[in-house]
């Protein structure tokens, strides 16, 4: 497989280059927590390499330091994002934590962040739990908020849950020498590759579209090798590495990612159009229908948000759609951001971020679109 292959081809084959040579067809799962080590001097040298965030060839020594199945997922996602390296964690929040700890450890604990962000990221930054401080800004306030101790600019596009798009090329210019971290969980590399638009760090909650079936928790940072070493150092020290079974499911998930995202996107677009016409629905947020878009996303994605006066009743009335947080699964999910995903963000900040009591967010899955519409329409009618 080479870079000249198309995206879908690379999604199927990435992280599997050596399988034929190994004489196997499916990705092997290595569950070892420890590995035989006979040469103490050699092992000592290798432990130092791992502690410095490097990846020496040969025995992984101990699962917290390195795991071959996790390394396959890292290589595959890095390939799809066009990044030098990937570093995988037990969850998206563990990945975000490692990025924050890495910049704070380098003496730059100040973060500039654009709201809205995922509720958990908003909470982690706002609480200062990891010793960082944050300045919240609009996209056009990024340049003015940068200080000598700013270590990171954090953005999410399309944003959660309003699906507002930010212009990454413009943000990367505004960030200047400060690394721009883009949370690409919603778009996935199928629709948007932030590094092509000037971001230096891409973060994913792999729990969502990358896994795609609602049965695996994980996170990953895709970046250059220099920053990868810094977050690997944090991972070795704090123990946030992804479990190898999760990595196996994620490599498998990547192979169907383009097909899943495009099919869900087609239904999401159709539902957004129909929601716009429904009398019980106010504003519909769907990137594919918005005006003046930055043009960095090749489609509108699989999430739709919309306003409706009795939002909680709609959630209670759906029958086929699952009322649940999270997103990116094969089945369609609906949730009320101001009660659930964005509860940990204060009320005033929620409202400033456009997250009202009347907002609902749907993550569209792979069901027949007519069945989804029938369910939504009956729930809206009954509300
Ligand atoms: C879910 C999510 C996260 C957090 O990931 P976890 O895997 O739940 O820790 C971060 N960012 C976005 C956009 C998310 O949707």
PDB file of N, CA and C in Angstrom, residues 228-330:
ATOM      1  N   UNK A 228       4.738  13.652  19.432  1.00  0.00           N
ATOM      2  CA  UNK A 228       4.381  12.273  19.797  1.00  0.00           C
ATOM      3  C   UNK A 228       5.273  11.776  20.936  1.00  0.00           C
ATOM      4  N   UNK A 229       6.565  12.123  20.875  1.00  0.00           N
ATOM      5  CA  UNK A 229       7.471  11.702  21.962  1.00  0.00           C
ATOM      6  C   UNK A 229       7.043  12.300  23.294  1.00  0.00           C
ATOM      7  N   UNK A 230       6.606  13.545  23.245  1.00  0.00           N
ATOM      8  CA  UNK A 230       6.208  14.195  24.502  1.00  0.00           C
ATOM      9  C   UNK A 230       4.965  13.519  25.087  1.00  0.00           C
ATOM     10  N   UNK A 231       3.984  13.206  24.242  1.00  0.00           N
ATOM     11  CA  UNK A 231       2.778  12.568  24.811  1.00  0.00           C
ATOM     12  C   UNK A 231       3.018  11.089  25.151  1.00  0.00           C
ATOM     13  N   UNK A 232       3.958  10.422  24.438  1.00  0.00           N
ATOM     14  CA  UNK A 232       4.302   9.049  24.836  1.00  0.00           C
ATOM     15  C   UNK A 232       4.969   9.046  26.210  1.00  0.00           C
ATOM     16  N   UNK A 233       5.837  10.058  26.444  1.00  0.00           N
ATOM     17  CA  UNK A 233       6.476  10.172  27.763  1.00  0.00           C
ATOM     18  C   UNK A 233       5.415  10.261  28.855  1.00  0.00           C
ATOM     19  N   UNK A 234       4.405  11.098  28.615  1.00  0.00           N
ATOM     20  CA  UNK A 234       3.313  11.248  29.576  1.00  0.00           C
ATOM     21  C   UNK A 234       2.562   9.929  29.727  1.00  0.00           C
ATOM     22  N   UNK A 235       2.343   9.249  28.605  1.00  0.00           N
ATOM     23  CA  UNK A 235       1.582   7.994  28.642  1.00  0.00           C
ATOM     24  C   UNK A 235       2.325   6.917  29.424  1.00  0.00           C
ATOM     25  N   UNK A 236       3.628   6.824  29.218  1.00  0.00           N
ATOM     26  CA  UNK A 236       4.425   5.848  29.962  1.00  0.00           C
ATOM     27  C   UNK A 236       4.355   6.158  31.459  1.00  0.00           C
ATOM     28  N   UNK A 237       4.462   7.453  31.780  1.00  0.00           N
ATOM     29  CA  UNK A 237       4.524   7.845  33.193  1.00  0.00           C
ATOM     30  C   UNK A 237       3.167   7.737  33.886  1.00  0.00           C
ATOM     31  N   UNK A 238       2.095   8.048  33.172  1.00  0.00           N
ATOM     32  CA  UNK A 238       0.782   8.106  33.836  1.00  0.00           C
ATOM     33  C   UNK A 238      -0.088   6.883  33.548  1.00  0.00           C
ATOM     34  N   UNK A 239       0.283   6.079  32.564  1.00  0.00           N
ATOM     35  CA  UNK A 239      -0.422   4.813  32.367  1.00  0.00           C
ATOM     36  C   UNK A 239      -1.718   4.896  31.588  1.00  0.00           C
ATOM     37  N   UNK A 240      -1.807   5.825  30.642  1.00  0.00           N
ATOM     38  CA  UNK A 240      -3.070   5.997  29.906  1.00  0.00           C
ATOM     39  C   UNK A 240      -3.172   5.209  28.623  1.00  0.00           C
ATOM     40  N   UNK A 241      -2.307   4.210  28.415  1.00  0.00           N
ATOM     41  CA  UNK A 241      -2.292   3.515  27.109  1.00  0.00           C
ATOM     42  C   UNK A 241      -3.605   2.782  26.830  1.00  0.00           C
ATOM     43  N   UNK A 242      -3.926   2.700  25.544  1.00  0.00           N
ATOM     44  CA  UNK A 242      -5.115   1.975  25.084  1.00  0.00           C
ATOM     45  C   UNK A 242      -4.956   0.478  25.319  1.00  0.00           C
ATOM     46  N   UNK A 243      -6.072  -0.212  25.566  1.00  0.00           N
ATOM     47  CA  UNK A 243      -6.034  -1.672  25.703  1.00  0.00           C
ATOM     48  C   UNK A 243      -5.922  -2.330  24.319  1.00  0.00           C
ATOM     49  N   UNK A 244      -5.123  -3.415  24.197  1.00  0.00           N
ATOM     50  CA  UNK A 244      -4.949  -4.043  22.884  1.00  0.00           C
ATOM     51  C   UNK A 244      -6.250  -4.558  22.248  1.00  0.00           C
ATOM     52  N   UNK A 245      -7.221  -4.974  23.037  1.00  0.00           N
ATOM     53  CA  UNK A 245      -8.492  -5.407  22.423  1.00  0.00           C
ATOM     54  C   UNK A 245      -9.199  -4.218  21.779  1.00  0.00           C
ATOM     55  N   UNK A 246      -9.114  -3.066  22.428  1.00  0.00           N
ATOM     56  CA  UNK A 246      -9.693  -1.846  21.857  1.00  0.00           C
ATOM     57  C   UNK A 246      -8.986  -1.526  20.545  1.00  0.00           C
ATOM     58  N   UNK A 247      -7.657  -1.651  20.544  1.00  0.00           N
ATOM     59  CA  UNK A 247      -6.900  -1.345  19.330  1.00  0.00           C
ATOM     60  C   UNK A 247      -7.294  -2.284  18.195  1.00  0.00           C
ATOM     61  N   UNK A 248      -7.501  -3.549  18.513  1.00  0.00           N
ATOM     62  CA  UNK A 248      -7.939  -4.506  17.491  1.00  0.00           C
ATOM     63  C   UNK A 248      -9.277  -4.070  16.880  1.00  0.00           C
ATOM     64  N   UNK A 249     -10.236  -3.742  17.751  1.00  0.00           N
ATOM     65  CA  UNK A 249     -11.558  -3.322  17.260  1.00  0.00           C
ATOM     66  C   UNK A 249     -11.455  -2.034  16.447  1.00  0.00           C
ATOM     67  N   UNK A 250     -10.526  -1.169  16.824  1.00  0.00           N
ATOM     68  CA  UNK A 250     -10.387   0.104  16.118  1.00  0.00           C
ATOM     69  C   UNK A 250      -9.742  -0.074  14.740  1.00  0.00           C
ATOM     70  N   UNK A 251      -8.757  -0.977  14.625  1.00  0.00           N
ATOM     71  CA  UNK A 251      -8.189  -1.239  13.292  1.00  0.00           C
ATOM     72  C   UNK A 251      -9.293  -1.814  12.405  1.00  0.00           C
ATOM     73  N   UNK A 252     -10.093  -2.690  12.972  1.00  0.00           N
ATOM     74  CA  UNK A 252     -11.212  -3.256  12.210  1.00  0.00           C
ATOM     75  C   UNK A 252     -12.207  -2.159  11.833  1.00  0.00           C
ATOM     76  N   UNK A 253     -12.488  -1.263  12.786  1.00  0.00           N
ATOM     77  CA  UNK A 253     -13.418  -0.159  12.529  1.00  0.00           C
ATOM     78  C   UNK A 253     -12.942   0.748  11.406  1.00  0.00           C
ATOM     79  N   UNK A 254     -11.643   1.012  11.349  1.00  0.00           N
ATOM     80  CA  UNK A 254     -11.124   1.918  10.309  1.00  0.00           C
ATOM     81  C   UNK A 254     -11.404   1.390   8.912  1.00  0.00           C
ATOM     82  N   UNK A 255     -11.411   0.067   8.755  1.00  0.00           N
ATOM     83  CA  UNK A 255     -11.566  -0.472   7.396  1.00  0.00           C
ATOM     84  C   UNK A 255     -12.956  -0.174   6.815  1.00  0.00           C
ATOM     85  N   UNK A 256     -13.956   0.011   7.653  1.00  0.00           N
ATOM     86  CA  UNK A 256     -15.293   0.356   7.142  1.00  0.00           C
ATOM     87  C   UNK A 256     -15.627   1.829   7.362  1.00  0.00           C
ATOM     88  N   UNK A 257     -14.702   2.603   7.903  1.00  0.00           N
ATOM     89  CA  UNK A 257     -14.995   4.005   8.249  1.00  0.00           C
ATOM     90  C   UNK A 257     -15.528   4.826   7.058  1.00  0.00           C
ATOM     91  N   UNK A 258     -14.869   4.783   5.882  1.00  0.00           N
ATOM     92  CA  UNK A 258     -15.379   5.602   4.779  1.00  0.00           C
ATOM     93  C   UNK A 258     -16.803   5.213   4.374  1.00  0.00           C
ATOM     94  N   UNK A 259     -17.079   3.913   4.336  1.00  0.00           N
ATOM     95  CA  UNK A 259     -18.411   3.451   3.939  1.00  0.00           C
ATOM     96  C   UNK A 259     -19.457   3.894   4.967  1.00  0.00           C
ATOM     97  N   UNK A 260     -19.137   3.717   6.251  1.00  0.00           N
ATOM     98  CA  UNK A 260     -20.102   4.076   7.300  1.00  0.00           C
ATOM     99  C   UNK A 260     -20.376   5.573   7.310  1.00  0.00           C
ATOM    100  N   UNK A 261     -19.287   6.367   7.261  1.00  0.00           N
ATOM    101  CA  UNK A 261     -19.469   7.820   7.373  1.00  0.00           C
ATOM    102  C   UNK A 261     -20.278   8.358   6.189  1.00  0.00           C
ATOM    103  N   UNK A 262     -19.985   7.855   4.998  1.00  0.00           N
ATOM    104  CA  UNK A 262     -20.697   8.373   3.818  1.00  0.00           C
ATOM    105  C   UNK A 262     -22.164   7.955   3.817  1.00  0.00           C
ATOM    106  N   UNK A 263     -22.456   6.736   4.236  1.00  0.00           N
ATOM    107  CA  UNK A 263     -23.852   6.290   4.265  1.00  0.00           C
ATOM    108  C   UNK A 263     -24.638   7.066   5.320  1.00  0.00           C
ATOM    109  N   UNK A 264     -24.044   7.247   6.507  1.00  0.00           N
ATOM    110  CA  UNK A 264     -24.727   7.986   7.578  1.00  0.00           C
ATOM    111  C   UNK A 264     -24.910   9.451   7.176  1.00  0.00           C
ATOM    112  N   UNK A 265     -23.912   9.984   6.479  1.00  0.00           N
ATOM    113  CA  UNK A 265     -23.980  11.375   6.036  1.00  0.00           C
ATOM    114  C   UNK A 265     -25.137  11.599   5.055  1.00  0.00           C
ATOM    115  N   UNK A 266     -25.330  10.657   4.146  1.00  0.00           N
ATOM    116  CA  UNK A 266     -26.419  10.804   3.166  1.00  0.00           C
ATOM    117  C   UNK A 266     -27.760  10.870   3.902  1.00  0.00           C
ATOM    118  N   UNK A 267     -27.941  10.023   4.924  1.00  0.00           N
ATOM    119  CA  UNK A 267     -29.196  10.044   5.691  1.00  0.00           C
ATOM    120  C   UNK A 267     -29.306  11.319   6.525  1.00  0.00           C
ATOM    121  N   UNK A 268     -28.190  11.761   7.097  1.00  0.00           N
ATOM    122  CA  UNK A 268     -28.211  12.968   7.931  1.00  0.00           C
ATOM    123  C   UNK A 268     -28.634  14.170   7.091  1.00  0.00           C
ATOM    124  N   UNK A 269     -28.109  14.248   5.885  1.00  0.00           N
ATOM    125  CA  UNK A 269     -28.447  15.361   4.986  1.00  0.00           C
ATOM    126  C   UNK A 269     -29.958  15.357   4.687  1.00  0.00           C
ATOM    127  N   UNK A 270     -30.466  14.172   4.404  1.00  0.00           N
ATOM    128  CA  UNK A 270     -31.899  14.041   4.092  1.00  0.00           C
ATOM    129  C   UNK A 270     -32.755  14.413   5.313  1.00  0.00           C
ATOM    130  N   UNK A 271     -32.358  13.935   6.493  1.00  0.00           N
ATOM    131  CA  UNK A 271     -33.127  14.258   7.706  1.00  0.00           C
ATOM    132  C   UNK A 271     -33.077  15.758   7.993  1.00  0.00           C
ATOM    133  N   UNK A 272     -31.918  16.378   7.763  1.00  0.00           N
ATOM    134  CA  UNK A 272     -31.798  17.824   8.005  1.00  0.00           C
ATOM    135  C   UNK A 272     -32.774  18.582   7.115  1.00  0.00           C
ATOM    136  N   UNK A 273     -32.867  18.175   5.853  1.00  0.00           N
ATOM    137  CA  UNK A 273     -33.789  18.847   4.921  1.00  0.00           C
ATOM    138  C   UNK A 273     -35.238  18.691   5.386  1.00  0.00           C
ATOM    139  N   UNK A 274     -35.593  17.477   5.840  1.00  0.00           N
ATOM    140  CA  UNK A 274     -36.983  17.249   6.263  1.00  0.00           C
ATOM    141  C   UNK A 274     -37.279  17.959   7.582  1.00  0.00           C
ATOM    142  N   UNK A 275     -36.301  17.983   8.489  1.00  0.00           N
ATOM    143  CA  UNK A 275     -36.509  18.678   9.768  1.00  0.00           C
ATOM    144  C   UNK A 275     -36.785  20.163   9.525  1.00  0.00           C
ATOM    145  N   UNK A 276     -36.082  20.741   8.557  1.00  0.00           N
ATOM    146  CA  UNK A 276     -36.271  22.171   8.257  1.00  0.00           C
ATOM    147  C   UNK A 276     -37.714  22.510   7.897  1.00  0.00           C
ATOM    148  N   UNK A 277     -38.414  21.506   7.332  1.00  0.00           N
ATOM    149  CA  UNK A 277     -39.799  21.732   6.889  1.00  0.00           C
ATOM    150  C   UNK A 277     -40.812  21.413   7.978  1.00  0.00           C
ATOM    151  N   UNK A 278     -40.385  20.815   9.097  1.00  0.00           N
ATOM    152  CA  UNK A 278     -41.349  20.369  10.108  1.00  0.00           C
ATOM    153  C   UNK A 278     -41.811  21.545  10.975  1.00  0.00           C
ATOM    154  N   UNK A 279     -43.133  21.683  11.209  1.00  0.00           N
ATOM    155  CA  UNK A 279     -43.639  22.841  11.956  1.00  0.00           C
ATOM    156  C   UNK A 279     -43.163  22.913  13.416  1.00  0.00           C
ATOM    157  N   UNK A 280     -42.791  21.781  14.022  1.00  0.00           N
ATOM    158  CA  UNK A 280     -42.350  21.806  15.425  1.00  0.00           C
ATOM    159  C   UNK A 280     -40.844  22.058  15.555  1.00  0.00           C
ATOM    160  N   UNK A 281     -40.189  22.305  14.427  1.00  0.00           N
ATOM    161  CA  UNK A 281     -38.732  22.459  14.455  1.00  0.00           C
ATOM    162  C   UNK A 281     -38.338  23.888  14.116  1.00  0.00           C
ATOM    163  N   UNK A 282     -37.466  24.441  14.941  1.00  0.00           N
ATOM    164  CA  UNK A 282     -36.926  25.777  14.672  1.00  0.00           C
ATOM    165  C   UNK A 282     -35.661  25.655  13.829  1.00  0.00           C
ATOM    166  N   UNK A 283     -34.581  26.216  14.333  1.00  0.00           N
ATOM    167  CA  UNK A 283     -33.350  26.211  13.547  1.00  0.00           C
ATOM    168  C   UNK A 283     -32.773  24.798  13.431  1.00  0.00           C
ATOM    169  N   UNK A 284     -32.306  24.459  12.233  1.00  0.00           N
ATOM    170  CA  UNK A 284     -31.641  23.172  12.013  1.00  0.00           C
ATOM    171  C   UNK A 284     -30.162  23.458  11.758  1.00  0.00           C
ATOM    172  N   UNK A 285     -29.289  22.787  12.526  1.00  0.00           N
ATOM    173  CA  UNK A 285     -27.849  22.972  12.344  1.00  0.00           C
ATOM    174  C   UNK A 285     -27.295  21.756  11.619  1.00  0.00           C
ATOM    175  N   UNK A 286     -26.885  21.954  10.386  1.00  0.00           N
ATOM    176  CA  UNK A 286     -26.231  20.879   9.643  1.00  0.00           C
ATOM    177  C   UNK A 286     -25.209  21.520   8.710  1.00  0.00           C
ATOM    178  N   UNK A 287     -23.922  21.167   8.857  1.00  0.00           N
ATOM    179  CA  UNK A 287     -22.889  21.846   8.068  1.00  0.00           C
ATOM    180  C   UNK A 287     -23.185  21.815   6.565  1.00  0.00           C
ATOM    181  N   UNK A 288     -23.780  20.729   6.093  1.00  0.00           N
ATOM    182  CA  UNK A 288     -24.061  20.599   4.660  1.00  0.00           C
ATOM    183  C   UNK A 288     -25.070  21.608   4.151  1.00  0.00           C
ATOM    184  N   UNK A 289     -25.811  22.266   5.044  1.00  0.00           N
ATOM    185  CA  UNK A 289     -26.823  23.235   4.612  1.00  0.00           C
ATOM    186  C   UNK A 289     -26.405  24.678   4.914  1.00  0.00           C
ATOM    187  N   UNK A 290     -25.267  24.846   5.604  1.00  0.00           N
ATOM    188  CA  UNK A 290     -24.872  26.193   6.035  1.00  0.00           C
ATOM    189  C   UNK A 290     -24.280  26.988   4.872  1.00  0.00           C
ATOM    190  N   UNK A 291     -24.358  28.315   4.990  1.00  0.00           N
ATOM    191  CA  UNK A 291     -23.808  29.220   3.965  1.00  0.00           C
ATOM    192  C   UNK A 291     -22.363  29.565   4.316  1.00  0.00           C
ATOM    193  N   UNK A 292     -21.579  29.942   3.316  1.00  0.00           N
ATOM    194  CA  UNK A 292     -20.237  30.495   3.509  1.00  0.00           C
ATOM    195  C   UNK A 292     -19.312  29.596   4.303  1.00  0.00           C
ATOM    196  N   UNK A 293     -19.271  28.326   3.952  1.00  0.00           N
ATOM    197  CA  UNK A 293     -18.454  27.373   4.713  1.00  0.00           C
ATOM    198  C   UNK A 293     -16.989  27.470   4.309  1.00  0.00           C
ATOM    199  N   UNK A 294     -16.067  27.113   5.238  1.00  0.00           N
ATOM    200  CA  UNK A 294     -14.647  27.218   4.919  1.00  0.00           C
ATOM    201  C   UNK A 294     -14.168  26.249   3.830  1.00  0.00           C
ATOM    202  N   UNK A 295     -14.952  25.209   3.515  1.00  0.00           N
ATOM    203  CA  UNK A 295     -14.552  24.326   2.419  1.00  0.00           C
ATOM    204  C   UNK A 295     -13.483  23.308   2.776  1.00  0.00           C
ATOM    205  N   UNK A 296     -13.297  23.046   4.069  1.00  0.00           N
ATOM    206  CA  UNK A 296     -12.287  22.054   4.447  1.00  0.00           C
ATOM    207  C   UNK A 296     -12.895  20.669   4.673  1.00  0.00           C
ATOM    208  N   UNK A 297     -14.237  20.592   4.715  1.00  0.00           N
ATOM    209  CA  UNK A 297     -14.928  19.322   4.948  1.00  0.00           C
ATOM    210  C   UNK A 297     -15.567  18.894   3.636  1.00  0.00           C
ATOM    211  N   UNK A 298     -15.376  17.628   3.248  1.00  0.00           N
ATOM    212  CA  UNK A 298     -15.881  17.211   1.941  1.00  0.00           C
ATOM    213  C   UNK A 298     -17.368  16.855   1.971  1.00  0.00           C
ATOM    214  N   UNK A 299     -18.010  16.943   3.145  1.00  0.00           N
ATOM    215  CA  UNK A 299     -19.450  16.695   3.228  1.00  0.00           C
ATOM    216  C   UNK A 299     -19.943  17.216   4.558  1.00  0.00           C
ATOM    217  N   UNK A 300     -21.233  17.119   4.806  1.00  0.00           N
ATOM    218  CA  UNK A 300     -21.797  17.707   6.018  1.00  0.00           C
ATOM    219  C   UNK A 300     -21.684  16.827   7.261  1.00  0.00           C
ATOM    220  N   UNK A 301     -21.320  15.563   7.087  1.00  0.00           N
ATOM    221  CA  UNK A 301     -21.157  14.682   8.239  1.00  0.00           C
ATOM    222  C   UNK A 301     -22.445  14.001   8.666  1.00  0.00           C
ATOM    223  N   UNK A 302     -22.386  13.286   9.772  1.00  0.00           N
ATOM    224  CA  UNK A 302     -23.473  12.407  10.194  1.00  0.00           C
ATOM    225  C   UNK A 302     -24.222  12.927  11.411  1.00  0.00           C
ATOM    226  N   UNK A 303     -23.949  14.180  11.819  1.00  0.00           N
ATOM    227  CA  UNK A 303     -24.660  14.742  12.963  1.00  0.00           C
ATOM    228  C   UNK A 303     -25.555  15.886  12.532  1.00  0.00           C
ATOM    229  N   UNK A 304     -26.707  15.957  13.175  1.00  0.00           N
ATOM    230  CA  UNK A 304     -27.649  17.042  12.919  1.00  0.00           C
ATOM    231  C   UNK A 304     -28.108  17.544  14.278  1.00  0.00           C
ATOM    232  N   UNK A 305     -28.168  18.863  14.442  1.00  0.00           N
ATOM    233  CA  UNK A 305     -28.741  19.414  15.671  1.00  0.00           C
ATOM    234  C   UNK A 305     -29.920  20.292  15.269  1.00  0.00           C
ATOM    235  N   UNK A 306     -30.936  20.329  16.126  1.00  0.00           N
ATOM    236  CA  UNK A 306     -32.090  21.161  15.786  1.00  0.00           C
ATOM    237  C   UNK A 306     -32.799  21.627  17.046  1.00  0.00           C
ATOM    238  N   UNK A 307     -33.510  22.743  16.912  1.00  0.00           N
ATOM    239  CA  UNK A 307     -34.244  23.301  18.041  1.00  0.00           C
ATOM    240  C   UNK A 307     -35.710  22.895  17.929  1.00  0.00           C
ATOM    241  N   UNK A 308     -36.290  22.520  19.085  1.00  0.00           N
ATOM    242  CA  UNK A 308     -37.714  22.199  19.129  1.00  0.00           C
ATOM    243  C   UNK A 308     -38.183  22.495  20.554  1.00  0.00           C
ATOM    244  N   UNK A 309     -39.390  23.107  20.707  1.00  0.00           N
ATOM    245  CA  UNK A 309     -39.764  23.619  22.027  1.00  0.00           C
ATOM    246  C   UNK A 309     -39.840  22.555  23.125  1.00  0.00           C
ATOM    247  N   UNK A 310     -40.360  21.360  22.831  1.00  0.00           N
ATOM    248  CA  UNK A 310     -40.468  20.330  23.873  1.00  0.00           C
ATOM    249  C   UNK A 310     -39.421  19.246  23.663  1.00  0.00           C
ATOM    250  N   UNK A 311     -38.168  19.665  23.742  1.00  0.00           N
ATOM    251  CA  UNK A 311     -37.062  18.767  23.383  1.00  0.00           C
ATOM    252  C   UNK A 311     -37.069  17.484  24.212  1.00  0.00           C
ATOM    253  N   UNK A 312     -37.300  17.606  25.529  1.00  0.00           N
ATOM    254  CA  UNK A 312     -37.248  16.419  26.392  1.00  0.00           C
ATOM    255  C   UNK A 312     -38.343  15.422  26.007  1.00  0.00           C
ATOM    256  N   UNK A 313     -39.493  15.934  25.579  1.00  0.00           N
ATOM    257  CA  UNK A 313     -40.596  15.039  25.173  1.00  0.00           C
ATOM    258  C   UNK A 313     -40.247  14.280  23.904  1.00  0.00           C
ATOM    259  N   UNK A 314     -39.528  14.934  23.005  1.00  0.00           N
ATOM    260  CA  UNK A 314     -39.121  14.251  21.769  1.00  0.00           C
ATOM    261  C   UNK A 314     -38.187  13.085  22.123  1.00  0.00           C
ATOM    262  N   UNK A 315     -37.238  13.343  23.026  1.00  0.00           N
ATOM    263  CA  UNK A 315     -36.305  12.287  23.442  1.00  0.00           C
ATOM    264  C   UNK A 315     -37.074  11.107  24.054  1.00  0.00           C
ATOM    265  N   UNK A 316     -38.120  11.435  24.843  1.00  0.00           N
ATOM    266  CA  UNK A 316     -38.893  10.369  25.498  1.00  0.00           C
ATOM    267  C   UNK A 316     -39.787   9.626  24.513  1.00  0.00           C
ATOM    268  N   UNK A 317     -40.084  10.235  23.366  1.00  0.00           N
ATOM    269  CA  UNK A 317     -41.071   9.647  22.454  1.00  0.00           C
ATOM    270  C   UNK A 317     -40.471   8.831  21.313  1.00  0.00           C
ATOM    271  N   UNK A 318     -39.161   8.901  21.103  1.00  0.00           N
ATOM    272  CA  UNK A 318     -38.607   8.114  19.988  1.00  0.00           C
ATOM    273  C   UNK A 318     -38.675   6.627  20.337  1.00  0.00           C
ATOM    274  N   UNK A 319     -38.890   5.801  19.317  1.00  0.00           N
ATOM    275  CA  UNK A 319     -39.041   4.367  19.547  1.00  0.00           C
ATOM    276  C   UNK A 319     -37.928   3.552  18.912  1.00  0.00           C
ATOM    277  N   UNK A 320     -37.509   3.942  17.725  1.00  0.00           N
ATOM    278  CA  UNK A 320     -36.430   3.226  17.028  1.00  0.00           C
ATOM    279  C   UNK A 320     -35.079   3.825  17.407  1.00  0.00           C
ATOM    280  N   UNK A 321     -35.017   5.139  17.417  1.00  0.00           N
ATOM    281  CA  UNK A 321     -33.789   5.861  17.744  1.00  0.00           C
ATOM    282  C   UNK A 321     -33.505   5.669  19.235  1.00  0.00           C
ATOM    283  N   UNK A 322     -32.222   5.498  19.580  1.00  0.00           N
ATOM    284  CA  UNK A 322     -31.857   5.304  20.991  1.00  0.00           C
ATOM    285  C   UNK A 322     -31.575   6.655  21.650  1.00  0.00           C
ATOM    286  N   UNK A 323     -32.267   6.965  22.767  1.00  0.00           N
ATOM    287  CA  UNK A 323     -31.902   8.176  23.506  1.00  0.00           C
ATOM    288  C   UNK A 323     -30.629   7.881  24.302  1.00  0.00           C
ATOM    289  N   UNK A 324     -29.530   8.481  23.918  1.00  0.00           N
ATOM    290  CA  UNK A 324     -28.249   8.187  24.582  1.00  0.00           C
ATOM    291  C   UNK A 324     -27.207   9.220  24.180  1.00  0.00           C
ATOM    292  N   UNK A 325     -26.242   9.440  25.086  1.00  0.00           N
ATOM    293  CA  UNK A 325     -25.086  10.260  24.722  1.00  0.00           C
ATOM    294  C   UNK A 325     -24.206   9.447  23.786  1.00  0.00           C
ATOM    295  N   UNK A 326     -23.104  10.054  23.378  1.00  0.00           N
ATOM    296  CA  UNK A 326     -22.164   9.476  22.436  1.00  0.00           C
ATOM    297  C   UNK A 326     -22.678   9.634  21.012  1.00  0.00           C
ATOM    298  N   UNK A 327     -21.901   9.158  20.072  1.00  0.00           N
ATOM    299  CA  UNK A 327     -22.204   9.370  18.656  1.00  0.00           C
ATOM    300  C   UNK A 327     -21.337   8.441  17.827  1.00  0.00           C
ATOM    301  N   UNK A 328     -21.643   8.406  16.524  1.00  0.00           N
ATOM    302  CA  UNK A 328     -20.776   7.675  15.610  1.00  0.00           C
ATOM    303  C   UNK A 328     -20.984   6.178  15.595  1.00  0.00           C
ATOM    304  N   UNK A 329     -22.123   5.720  16.096  1.00  0.00           N
ATOM    305  CA  UNK A 329     -22.378   4.284  16.114  1.00  0.00           C
ATOM    306  C   UNK A 329     -23.210   3.879  14.894  1.00  0.00           C
ATOM    307  N   UNK A 330     -23.328   2.577  14.659  1.00  0.00           N
ATOM    308  CA  UNK A 330     -24.144   2.084  13.549  1.00  0.00           C
ATOM    309  C   UNK A 330     -25.627   2.404  13.754  1.00  0.00           C
TER     310      UNK A 330
END
